[in-house]
Amino acid sequence: MENCMEKFVIIDGNNLMFRAFYALPAMTNFAGEQSNAVFGFANMLVKIIKEVSPKYIAVAFDSSKKTFRHEKYLAYKGTRKPAPVELISQFPIVKDMLKAMNITVVEQPGLEADDLMGCLSRMYQGVQNIIVSADRDAFQLINDNTQILYPKRGVSETITLDIGNIKEHYGVEPNQVVELKSLMGDSSDNIPGVSGVGEKKALQLIADYGSLDGVYENIDKITGKLKANLIEDKECAYLSHYLATIVTDKDLGYNLSDFEYDYPFGSEVKDVFKRYQFGTLLKKDEIFNGEDAPATIKVERIKVDNEEDLQLLVDKLIATKEMSIYIDNDIFEIYCDKEYEICVGTDLLSCGLSFDKAIAILKPILESADIKKIVYDYKALKHILYPFGVKLNGVEFDCVLARYLINSLARPGVTALQVFNENSIDTLDYAYGLTVVKSLYYAKLQEMAITSLYYDVEMPLVEVLFDMEIEGFKIDREELKSLEQKYREEIVALEKEIFDIIGHKFNLSSPKQLGEVLFDELGINIANNKKKSTSIEVLNEIEDKHPVVPLIIRWRSISKLYSTYIIGFEELLDSNDKIHTLFNQTQTSTGRLSSSEPNLQNIPIRTDEGRALRRMFVPSNKGGLICSADYSQIELRLLANLSGDEVMIDAYSKGEDIHRRTASEVFGVPAEMVDDKMRRSAKAINFGIVYGISDFGLSQNIGCSRKEAAEYIKLYFARYPFIEKFINDNVEYARANGYIKTMFGRIRPVPEVSSSNHNLRTFGERVAMNMPLQGTASDIIKLAMIKIYNEINNRGLKSKIIVQVHDELVVDVYPGELDEIKEILKTGMEGVVDLKVPMLVNIESGATWYEAK
């Protein structure tokens, strides 16, 4: 093969897209469009262009029509599962990208991509053909003028196969590839081959006899079962030969010049990369022609390593009244007109300023509300500055919060550099980079109509959450010790009882050992041939099949409480016996807050033992109280409001018991005749509908047949018709737009709703049904928290909001302030938003969190 020949790269489009799709994690852009396969394809293409420097490129795709192979053998590829919708949706995108690159896409009815590559590789003289494919069928196309670039791992690592090394890698010459497939078949294409002949045996037959014809010409030399199979499946072998042979002699009607392309790429390609947020590709300046590139902004970088220069910077910031600031580990940078690197050290050997001295000099700037600041992770920065007595003010924009609002599915916890990379910002000037991110994100917030959500909800909430984290929740150490002893003794007693029943000790924490005891030693059977799991779901199913199972369930429950909430809390107590949870503002896709280190939102309340844990939580001041305010049925009230269902609105407006009203409507009895069982069933229906419950799920919840449950759901929608319409409309909206919104405009991308995977798709549908309710409830309680926090501070009270658990707010009430706090909570929570139905709040108080519930 002559190196001076022009190179013609022929890409197996389908194969590379499939490979990229399964090699890379799911990716979505701000609009929720799937793009991982396109990203992988684009990266591979750029790599090939840079390393191979081809003059011509073609990308071949399979036709959607049946091929000549189907005419010969109807079962051809008949065992293949349909491609996932998430992948199918990306084929138009990759073709649009190729069009923008002026790369020719080759498709013809009746021919597969393999055939198109075969024909293209034989059509033109004087070029070196390089076929890019991970399909081993293509190996038959290798000759003196054609080689294969074979992706070895995902789409990032390749090997080159040519006439000189193909046998070393694959065991046969190119002209023997079809012979091999004829004997061994190909399960992926449903090519039958010969029964009982796998790759190893087929390779040996080809090595011995050279070809399929050679095998049958020497059939008498073969013995035993192999000979019998070859004779019986001779017709299948030759059919397989036909099916495996790639077409190479069809004129596709192209001139070689049709495969010239544009490189470096122009602005249209850059626009595609921007739309799908291919940040790493956008940063590769060398792949673009530069015609549309804006002038590079040269950022002057100045090191500040003494007090005099830092004071000069302070004076400058006072004059300019705007800045961006980035502090993380050993990086401390400020940008106004230049990038100022504050050189700080932590020990005597470090050069520059000490960190605390630098902060002391900058304190007036950091605390000034008049100097507007762009930051990266507002709350984290407040925590960095807090030990130095600095109260951060004037924060105008937090890039982390904006990124979260723009795409709530974006991976949380990323670094500033990763955000720069996502947005094609090629800089190591951190503070300057934040100003660029701010301009991009602010425009996106405006485009998505969520600036109000950003500035009125998320930004002011930071101050509330920060103070809650600093305040902490006091733990009664004596109660903690009492529970520790109680649970430890019960764990020991349970283990003894379990081991006595089984007859020997084993590791109760080991799923493998526990499974062997339950299913092998005790011979417990699981219904419906389920896997022998030791999950709590399975244990609950087999609870009545052996006396030891309830003991194991109890042991597991108590052990988890002991390790997570007793031992776990002991390790987290500060010198004031307080624990300080973190409230995560950017973790959930619905806008809900989450809690960690420790997770106070997950303290179990359905069991007596779980509820008892709340006895540990006490007021921080002697004579104080814990006050809990909890929205009553907020999601159902929002369902009535957002759906406009007159029956449900009427029930709430009259102050009726909604579950009793639903029982009356569904079971067809007067409200006064609804018994407790009917009400419990109606409650399960009401809350189940919000989460898209199925007839099976409802039947399990209320203990009826699946047929009865289906009838209850049908009756429910008949009595509340606007609710059914609301739910269906949300699903259709998500399907059409790829996202769903709350009443306040918060957006949650829902790519799952179009998934080909049934479980993912039904999950997406449930998200579309519930997110407008759960997300709106989250927005409402956030607004209430801000209002209540401000009111407490404005009145100069000493009580503190300390915990939020979804629809519940917990206040550490200072002695003598209970009545005022209750009034603030009621007014703040019930009056924060106007709905068609009243918002009601249940408020309780007590000496512990347990008593306040």
mmCIF file with all atom_site columns, C-alpha atoms in Angstrom, residues 21 374 463 573 757:
data_model
loop_
_atom_site.group_PDB
_atom_site.id
_atom_site.type_symbol
_atom_site.label_atom_id
_atom_site.label_alt_id
_atom_site.label_comp_id
_atom_site.label_asym_id
_atom_site.label_entity_id
_atom_site.label_seq_id
_atom_site.pdbx_PDB_ins_code
_atom_site.Cartn_x
_atom_site.Cartn_y
_atom_site.Cartn_z
_atom_site.occupancy
_atom_site.B_iso_or_equiv
_atom_site.pdbx_formal_charge
_atom_site.auth_seq_id
_atom_site.auth_comp_id
_atom_site.auth_asym_id
_atom_site.auth_atom_id
_atom_site.pdbx_PDB_model_num
ATOM 1 C CA . PHE A 1 21  ? -24.108 4.666  22.650 1.00 0.00 ? 21  PHE A CA 1
ATOM 2 C CA . ILE A 1 374 ? -20.183 36.481 41.050 1.00 0.00 ? 374 ILE A CA 1
ATOM 3 C CA . GLU A 1 463 ? -28.827 32.532 53.496 1.00 0.00 ? 463 GLU A CA 1
ATOM 4 C CA . LEU A 1 573 ? -21.704 15.723 67.750 1.00 0.00 ? 573 LEU A CA 1
ATOM 5 C CA . ASN A 1 757 ? -37.091 0.437  27.931 1.00 0.00 ? 757 ASN A CA 1
#
